[in-house]
XYZ file of C-alpha atoms in Angstrom:
481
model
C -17.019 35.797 32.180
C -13.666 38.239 31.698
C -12.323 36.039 34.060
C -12.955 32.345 32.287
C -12.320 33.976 29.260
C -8.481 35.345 30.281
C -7.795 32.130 31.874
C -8.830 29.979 29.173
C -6.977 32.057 26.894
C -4.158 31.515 29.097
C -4.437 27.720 28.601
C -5.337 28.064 25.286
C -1.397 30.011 24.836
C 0.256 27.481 27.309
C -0.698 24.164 26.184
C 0.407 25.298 22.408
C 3.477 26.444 23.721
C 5.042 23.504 25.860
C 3.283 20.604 23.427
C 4.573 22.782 20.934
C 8.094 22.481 21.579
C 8.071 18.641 21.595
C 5.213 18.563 18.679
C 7.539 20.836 16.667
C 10.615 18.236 16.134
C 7.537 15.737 14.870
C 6.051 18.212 12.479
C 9.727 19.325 11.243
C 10.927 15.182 10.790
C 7.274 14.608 8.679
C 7.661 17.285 6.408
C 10.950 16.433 5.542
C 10.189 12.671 5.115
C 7.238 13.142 3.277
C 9.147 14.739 0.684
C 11.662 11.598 0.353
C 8.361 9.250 0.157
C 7.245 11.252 -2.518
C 10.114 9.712 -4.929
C 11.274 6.881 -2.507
C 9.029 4.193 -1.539
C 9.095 1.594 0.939
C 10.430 -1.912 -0.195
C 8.228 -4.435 -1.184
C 7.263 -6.786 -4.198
C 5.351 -6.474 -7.162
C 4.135 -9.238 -8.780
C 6.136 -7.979 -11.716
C 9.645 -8.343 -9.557
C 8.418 -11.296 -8.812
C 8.027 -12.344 -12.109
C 10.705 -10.837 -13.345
C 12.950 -13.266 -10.900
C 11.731 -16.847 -11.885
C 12.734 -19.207 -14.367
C 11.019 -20.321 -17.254
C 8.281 -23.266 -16.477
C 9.714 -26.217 -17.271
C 6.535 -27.805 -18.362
C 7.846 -31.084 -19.550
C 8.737 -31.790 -15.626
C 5.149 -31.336 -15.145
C 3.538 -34.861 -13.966
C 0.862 -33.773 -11.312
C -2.036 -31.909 -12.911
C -4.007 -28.919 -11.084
C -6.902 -31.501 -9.939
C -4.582 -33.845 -8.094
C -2.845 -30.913 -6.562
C -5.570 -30.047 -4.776
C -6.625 -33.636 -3.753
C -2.700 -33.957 -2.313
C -3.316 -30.257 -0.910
C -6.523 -31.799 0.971
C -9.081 -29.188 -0.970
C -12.908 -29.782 -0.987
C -13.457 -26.260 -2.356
C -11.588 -24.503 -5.087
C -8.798 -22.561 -3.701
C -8.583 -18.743 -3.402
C -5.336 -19.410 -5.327
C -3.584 -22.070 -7.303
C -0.838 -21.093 -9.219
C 2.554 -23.114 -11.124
C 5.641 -21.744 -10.964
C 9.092 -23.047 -10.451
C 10.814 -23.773 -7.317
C 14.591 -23.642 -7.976
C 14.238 -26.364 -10.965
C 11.531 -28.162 -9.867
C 7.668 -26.919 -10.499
C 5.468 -26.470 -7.988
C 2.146 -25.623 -7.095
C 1.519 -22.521 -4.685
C -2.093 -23.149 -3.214
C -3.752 -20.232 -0.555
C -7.171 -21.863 0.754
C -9.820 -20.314 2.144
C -8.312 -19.657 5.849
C -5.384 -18.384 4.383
C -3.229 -21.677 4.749
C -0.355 -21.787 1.954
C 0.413 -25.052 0.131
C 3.827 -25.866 -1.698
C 2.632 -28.999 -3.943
C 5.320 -30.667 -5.927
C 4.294 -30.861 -9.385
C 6.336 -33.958 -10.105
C 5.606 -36.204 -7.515
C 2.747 -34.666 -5.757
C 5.173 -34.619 -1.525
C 4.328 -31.352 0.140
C 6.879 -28.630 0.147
C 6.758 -27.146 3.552
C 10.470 -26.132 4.451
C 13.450 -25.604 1.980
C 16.952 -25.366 3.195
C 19.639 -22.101 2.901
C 21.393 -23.892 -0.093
C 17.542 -24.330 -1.658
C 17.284 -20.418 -1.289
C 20.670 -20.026 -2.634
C 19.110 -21.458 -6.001
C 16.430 -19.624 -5.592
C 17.752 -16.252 -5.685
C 20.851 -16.930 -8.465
C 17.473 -16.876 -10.802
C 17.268 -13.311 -9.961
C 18.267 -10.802 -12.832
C 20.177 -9.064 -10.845
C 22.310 -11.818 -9.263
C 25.632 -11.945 -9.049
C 27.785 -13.553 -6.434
C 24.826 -14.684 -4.079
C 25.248 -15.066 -0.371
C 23.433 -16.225 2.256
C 23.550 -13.266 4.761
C 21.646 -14.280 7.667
C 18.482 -16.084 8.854
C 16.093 -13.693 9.873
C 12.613 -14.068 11.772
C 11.869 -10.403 11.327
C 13.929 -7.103 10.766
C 13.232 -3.329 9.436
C 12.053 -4.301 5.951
C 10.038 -7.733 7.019
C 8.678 -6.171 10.233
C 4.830 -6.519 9.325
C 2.508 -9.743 9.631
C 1.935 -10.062 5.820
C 5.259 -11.863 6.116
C 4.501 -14.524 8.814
C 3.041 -17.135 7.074
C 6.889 -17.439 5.029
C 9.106 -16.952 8.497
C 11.832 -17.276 9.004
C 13.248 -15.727 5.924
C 17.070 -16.467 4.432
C 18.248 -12.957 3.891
C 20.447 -13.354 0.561
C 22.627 -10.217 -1.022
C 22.538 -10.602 -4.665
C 26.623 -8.860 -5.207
C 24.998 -6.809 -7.800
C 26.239 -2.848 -7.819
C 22.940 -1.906 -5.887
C 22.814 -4.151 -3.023
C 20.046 -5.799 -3.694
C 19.024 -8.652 -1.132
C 16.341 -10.949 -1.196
C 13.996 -12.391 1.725
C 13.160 -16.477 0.709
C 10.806 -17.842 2.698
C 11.983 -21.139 4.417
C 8.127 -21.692 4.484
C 7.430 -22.880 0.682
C 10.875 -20.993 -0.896
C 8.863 -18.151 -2.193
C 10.616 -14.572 -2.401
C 8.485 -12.464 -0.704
C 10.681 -9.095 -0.334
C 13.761 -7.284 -2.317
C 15.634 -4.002 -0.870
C 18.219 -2.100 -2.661
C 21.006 -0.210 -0.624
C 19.583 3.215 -1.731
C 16.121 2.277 -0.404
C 17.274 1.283 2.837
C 19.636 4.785 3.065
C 16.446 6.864 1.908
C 13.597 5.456 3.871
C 15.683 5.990 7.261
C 14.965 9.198 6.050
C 11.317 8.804 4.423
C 8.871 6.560 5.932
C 10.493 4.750 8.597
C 10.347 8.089 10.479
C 6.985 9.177 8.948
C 5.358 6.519 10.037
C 7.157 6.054 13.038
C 8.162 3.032 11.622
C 10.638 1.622 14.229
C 10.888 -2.609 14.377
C 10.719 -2.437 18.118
C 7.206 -0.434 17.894
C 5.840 -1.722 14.675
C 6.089 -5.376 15.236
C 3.168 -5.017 17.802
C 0.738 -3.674 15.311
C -2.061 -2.575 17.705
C 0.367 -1.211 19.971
C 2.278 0.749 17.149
C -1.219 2.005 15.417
C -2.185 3.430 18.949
C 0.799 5.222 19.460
C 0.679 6.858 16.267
C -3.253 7.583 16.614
C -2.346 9.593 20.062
C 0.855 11.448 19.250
C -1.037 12.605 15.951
C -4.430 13.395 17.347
C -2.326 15.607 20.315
C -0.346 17.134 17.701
C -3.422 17.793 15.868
C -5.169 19.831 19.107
C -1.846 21.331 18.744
C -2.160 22.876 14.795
C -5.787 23.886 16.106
C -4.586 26.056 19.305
C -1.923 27.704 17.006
C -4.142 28.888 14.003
C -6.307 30.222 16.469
C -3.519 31.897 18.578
C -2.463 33.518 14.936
C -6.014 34.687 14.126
C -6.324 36.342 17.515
C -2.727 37.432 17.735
C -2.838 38.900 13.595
C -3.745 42.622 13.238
C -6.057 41.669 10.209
C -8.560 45.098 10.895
C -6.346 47.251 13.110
C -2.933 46.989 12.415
C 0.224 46.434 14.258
C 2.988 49.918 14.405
C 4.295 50.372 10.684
C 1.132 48.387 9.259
C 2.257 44.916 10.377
C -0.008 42.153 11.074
C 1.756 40.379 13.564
C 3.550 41.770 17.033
C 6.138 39.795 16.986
C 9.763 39.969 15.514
C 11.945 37.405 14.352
C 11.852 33.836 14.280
C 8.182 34.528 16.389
C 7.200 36.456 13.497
C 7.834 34.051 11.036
C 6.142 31.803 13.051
C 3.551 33.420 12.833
C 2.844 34.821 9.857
C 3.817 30.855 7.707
C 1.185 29.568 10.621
C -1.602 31.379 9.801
C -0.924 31.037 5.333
C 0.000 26.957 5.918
C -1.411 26.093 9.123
C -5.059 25.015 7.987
C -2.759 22.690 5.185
C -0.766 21.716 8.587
C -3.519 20.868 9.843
C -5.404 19.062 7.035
C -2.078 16.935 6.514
C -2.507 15.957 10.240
C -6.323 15.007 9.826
C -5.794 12.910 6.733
C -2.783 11.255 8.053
C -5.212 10.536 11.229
C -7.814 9.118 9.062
C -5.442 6.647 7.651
C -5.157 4.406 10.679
C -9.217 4.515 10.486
C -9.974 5.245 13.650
C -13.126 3.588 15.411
C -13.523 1.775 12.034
C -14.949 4.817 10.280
C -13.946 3.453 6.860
C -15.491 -0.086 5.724
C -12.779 -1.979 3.804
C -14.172 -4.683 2.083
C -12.844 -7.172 0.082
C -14.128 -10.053 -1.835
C -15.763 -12.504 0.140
C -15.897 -16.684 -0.623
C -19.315 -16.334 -2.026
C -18.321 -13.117 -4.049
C -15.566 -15.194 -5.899
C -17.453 -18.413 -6.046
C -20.406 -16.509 -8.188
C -17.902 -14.667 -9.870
C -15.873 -18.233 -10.829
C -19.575 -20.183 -11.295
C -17.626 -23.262 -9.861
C -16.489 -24.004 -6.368
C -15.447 -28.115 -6.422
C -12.037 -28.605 -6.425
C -11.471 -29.115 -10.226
C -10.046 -27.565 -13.269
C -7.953 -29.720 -15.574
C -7.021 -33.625 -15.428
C -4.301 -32.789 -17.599
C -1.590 -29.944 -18.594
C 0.071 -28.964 -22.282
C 3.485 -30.647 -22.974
C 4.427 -27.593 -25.392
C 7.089 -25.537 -24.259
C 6.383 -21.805 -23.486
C 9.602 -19.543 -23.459
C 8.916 -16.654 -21.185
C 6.408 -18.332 -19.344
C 7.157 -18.251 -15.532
C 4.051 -18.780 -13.951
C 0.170 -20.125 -14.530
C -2.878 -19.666 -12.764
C -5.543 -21.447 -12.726
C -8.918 -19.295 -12.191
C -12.599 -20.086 -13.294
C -14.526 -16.887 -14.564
C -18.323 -17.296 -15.186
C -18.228 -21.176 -15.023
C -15.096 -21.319 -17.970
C -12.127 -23.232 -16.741
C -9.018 -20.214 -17.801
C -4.919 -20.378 -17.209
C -3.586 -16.927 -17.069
C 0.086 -16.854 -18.209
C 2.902 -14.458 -16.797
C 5.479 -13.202 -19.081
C 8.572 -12.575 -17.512
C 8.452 -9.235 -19.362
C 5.258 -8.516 -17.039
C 2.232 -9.300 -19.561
C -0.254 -11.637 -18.730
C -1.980 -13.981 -21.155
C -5.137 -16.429 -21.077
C -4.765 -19.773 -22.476
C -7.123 -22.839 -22.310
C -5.696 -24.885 -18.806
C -5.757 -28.177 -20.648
C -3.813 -27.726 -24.105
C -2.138 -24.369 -23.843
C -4.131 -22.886 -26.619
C -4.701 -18.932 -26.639
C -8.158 -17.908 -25.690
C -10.701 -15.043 -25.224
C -12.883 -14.270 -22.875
C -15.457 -11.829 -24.266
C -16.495 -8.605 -22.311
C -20.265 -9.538 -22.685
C -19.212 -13.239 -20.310
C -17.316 -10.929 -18.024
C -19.982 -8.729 -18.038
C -22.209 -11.565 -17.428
C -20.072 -13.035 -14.322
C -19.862 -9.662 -12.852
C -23.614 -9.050 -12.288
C -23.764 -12.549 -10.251
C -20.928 -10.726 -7.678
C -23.748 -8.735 -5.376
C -26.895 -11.165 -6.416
C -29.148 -8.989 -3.796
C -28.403 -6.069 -6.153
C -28.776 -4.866 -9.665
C -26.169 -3.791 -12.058
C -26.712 -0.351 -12.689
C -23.434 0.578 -14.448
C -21.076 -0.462 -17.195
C -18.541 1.475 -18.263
C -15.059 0.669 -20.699
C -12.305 3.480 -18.868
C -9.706 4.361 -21.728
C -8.002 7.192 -19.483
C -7.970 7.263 -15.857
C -10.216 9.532 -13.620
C -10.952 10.444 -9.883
C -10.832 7.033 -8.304
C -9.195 5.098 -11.363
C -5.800 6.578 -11.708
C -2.246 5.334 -11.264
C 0.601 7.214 -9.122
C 1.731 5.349 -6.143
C 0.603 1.718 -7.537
C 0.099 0.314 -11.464
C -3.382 -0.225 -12.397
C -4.281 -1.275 -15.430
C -6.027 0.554 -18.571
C -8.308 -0.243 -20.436
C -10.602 -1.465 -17.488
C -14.188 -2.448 -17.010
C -16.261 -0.661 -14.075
C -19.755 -2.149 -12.713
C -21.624 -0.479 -10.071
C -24.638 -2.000 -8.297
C -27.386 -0.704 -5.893
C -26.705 -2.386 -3.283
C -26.656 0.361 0.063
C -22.763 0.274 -0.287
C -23.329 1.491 -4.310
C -20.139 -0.601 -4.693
C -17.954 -0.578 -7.906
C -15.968 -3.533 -9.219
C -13.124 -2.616 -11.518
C -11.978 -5.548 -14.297
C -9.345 -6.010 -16.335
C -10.863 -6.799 -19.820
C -8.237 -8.711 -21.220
C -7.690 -11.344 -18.536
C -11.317 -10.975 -16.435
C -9.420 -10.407 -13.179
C -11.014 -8.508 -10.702
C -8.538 -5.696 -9.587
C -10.463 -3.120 -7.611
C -13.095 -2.766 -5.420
C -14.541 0.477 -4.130
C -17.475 1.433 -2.368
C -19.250 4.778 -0.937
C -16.395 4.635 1.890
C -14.052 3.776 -0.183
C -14.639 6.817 -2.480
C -15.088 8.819 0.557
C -11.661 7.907 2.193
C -9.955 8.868 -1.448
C -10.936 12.286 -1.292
C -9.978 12.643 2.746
C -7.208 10.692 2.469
C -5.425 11.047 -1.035
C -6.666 14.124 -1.813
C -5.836 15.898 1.552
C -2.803 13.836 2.645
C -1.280 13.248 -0.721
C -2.628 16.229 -3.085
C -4.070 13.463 -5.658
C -6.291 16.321 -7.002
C -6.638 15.179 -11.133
C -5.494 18.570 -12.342
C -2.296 17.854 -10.357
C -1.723 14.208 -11.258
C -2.340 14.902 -15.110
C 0.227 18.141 -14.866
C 3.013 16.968 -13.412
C 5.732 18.285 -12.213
C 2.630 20.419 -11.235
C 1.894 18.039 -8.291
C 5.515 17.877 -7.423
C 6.235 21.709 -7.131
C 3.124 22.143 -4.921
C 3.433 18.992 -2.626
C 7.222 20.350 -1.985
C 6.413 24.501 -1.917
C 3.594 23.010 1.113
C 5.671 21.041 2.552
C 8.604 23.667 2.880
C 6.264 26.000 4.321
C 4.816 23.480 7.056
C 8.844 23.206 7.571
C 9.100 26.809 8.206
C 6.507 26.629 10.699
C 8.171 23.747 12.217
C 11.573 24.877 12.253
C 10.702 28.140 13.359
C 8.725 26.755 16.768
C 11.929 24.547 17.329
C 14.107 27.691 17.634
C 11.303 29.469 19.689
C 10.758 26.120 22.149
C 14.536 25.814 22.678
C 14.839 29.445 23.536
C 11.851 29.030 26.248
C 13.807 25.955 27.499
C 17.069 27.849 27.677
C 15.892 30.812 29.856
């Protein structure tokens, strides 16, 4: 038993040395670029942007109404989406079906809209607030910032710099002239040092997304067997009941010793950053992530035929720059976007302001999960444990209503508009506490104190660095002798 015991202990000190010494450099570049993600986020779009970046509707160009849309767009079931908007100067509408086609529906003549030209996007983009002297930079089919398949259905995207002081370019799909993406020059600098390399990020891995999510599943899970061996190396190496000469706790000197003594305060927060960060590729599908289904929405809307108004308002709207048309509880609704990011409801036919009252929301809601009862209904005025905003807006006041079902699933509402804007379930609520609580230190004492969470988040992750930096030095002198 001596025997098994020295030699595993023997293994035990071996493999955590020489995976170690590459494991190190990884542990060192996440640390460092998980600081940078903390204030530096990789580019996309928010629907405000997007707003923010279209022209008024001109809704006196308007000839086609939302009914014959979707006749021209071949519907025979309300769309997931149908929205107006304008297309350089021409309206349009932007339909996403059920299999997740997209539509481009001119909304003066009723042609489809499935390529635009460079000179199109050109238009397109000198809407932006922020252009200047636009140019056409390239075509691209995919690149750093468009790498990922929520872009496909739009490929390939006219790359367009705006000439503005922060280098903004836009990506225009040549698929139905949407903008789908903006960078700025300082985002592109700071995420070669934030998540491009915390995520391992690279085009030539990423753009195979089941290759790229494996290869980050292994190299963390090995570095993970890695934080293990070490705090268990430090416990058995630490004089924590008989101490070292002069009272020490640890035999070693040096850069060993600090090592040491930084692995066994951060290492089980090394190694609970490791975990969590696992966890977030959901291995073995662990983590149910659900989203609304067909039926779901259809309840929700009470109407599924492929009709909402025969007709649109002739009144001009300044600061109007997109409609959509939704149903909520069986009443036809247009939601309005402001291009200074509000959202309105208006009655589809004649423009008029409406109301939707919470108790018809209320009402809609409890048809979402019809094999279940609604067993909570609550009005949040201040955020809480799984209703809070720091890495994405979210909306307050909101409406929550929790069923029965076996998932005990919660829909979150916006009461002003009826849009549904969160879903969350027992896994859900799970993953939020071993995911963003553990990986991102969204503990609600932190979030409601900051800089509170900022100054722990970086004193952690400068400690982890220690660690890291520490085993480089102590790898590379290994290598060297």
């Amino acid at each position: 038993m001596r025997s098994v015991v020295r030699r595993g202990k023997r293994w035990l000190y071996l493999g955590h040395r020489w995976l170690g010494i590459a494991g190190c450099l990884l542990f060192a570049m996440w640390f460092i670029s998980g600081v940078v993600m903390m204030y530096v986020a990789f580019p996309h779009l928010d629907k405000e942007e997007r707003w923010a970046a279209l022209p008024d509707l001109a809704w006196q160009r308007v000839v086609l109404p939302p009914d014959h849309a979707m006749q021209a767009a071949g519907m025979t079931h309300y769309p997931r989406e149908l929205r107006l908007v304008m297309l350089n100067d021409e309206p349009v509408y932007r339909l996403l079906d059920w299999s997740n086609r997209r539509h481009t529906i001119s909304a003066v003549d009723g042609r489809a809209i499935d390529e635009i030209g460079a000179d199109q996007a050109l238009g397109i983009a000198r809407h932006h607030p922020a252009a200047a002297v636009p140019q056409l930079i390239e075509t691209v089919d995919r690149d750093q910032w468009s790498v990922t398949s929520r872009y496909d259905p739009f490929r390939p995207l006219y790359l367009i710099g705006l000439g503005d002081a922060a280098g903004t370019e836009l990506y225009v799909g040549s698929r139905g002239g949407e903008i789908v993406l903006d960078t700025t020059r300082g985002e592109r600098v700071w995420n070669w040092l934030g998540a491009i390399p915390h995520w391992i990020y690279f085009t030539v891995l990423r753009q195979d997304g089941p290759l790229w999510r494996q290869v980050v599943l292994w190299v963390s899970g090995v570095l993970m067997i890695v934080a293990v061996s070490g705090i268990w190396i430090g416990l058995l190496r630490a004089g924590l009941r008989r101490r070292y000469a002069s009272g020490r706790v640890t035999p070693y000197r040096g850069w060993m010793a600090w090592h040491h003594i930084t692995g066994l305060i951060g290492g089980v927060v090394v190694l609970t950053w490791m975990f969590s960060g696992w966890l977030s590729l959901n291995p073995g599908g662990t983590f149910a992530r659900r989203g609304e289904s067909h039926d779901m929405l259809q309840r929700y809307a009470g109407h599924d035929a492929p009709t909402i108004a025969g007709r649109l308002p002739a009144n001009a709207m300044p600061g109007v720059v997109e409609a959509r048309f939704v149903w909520i509880g069986g009443t036809p609704l247009m939601l309005l976007a402001h291009r200074d990011g509000r959202q309105t409801l208006a009655d589809p036919e004649d423009g008029t302001p409406r109301r939707l009252p919470e108790e018809a929301i209320v009402a809609a809601a409890a048809t979402l999960i019809p094999s279940a009862n609604m067993v909570l209904q609550q009005r949040l005025h201040h955020y809480d444990a799984y209703w809070y905003q720091h890495h994405r807006q979210r909306v307050l006041p909101v409406l929550r209503i929790g069923f029965d079902d076996a998932a005990r699933t919660w829909l979150h509402i916006d009461p002003a508009t009826g849009e549904l804007v969160g879903r969350s379930d027992t896994s859900a609520r799970s993953y939020r506490w071993l995911f963003n609580a553990l990986h991102s230190f969204d503990f609600p004492v932190l979030l409601a104190h900051r800089p509170a969470w900022d100054v722990v988040v970086i004193v952690l992750s400068l400690a982890g660095l220690v660690i890291s930096v520490s085993g480089v030095v102590i790898g590379w002198r290994r290598l060297v002798r």
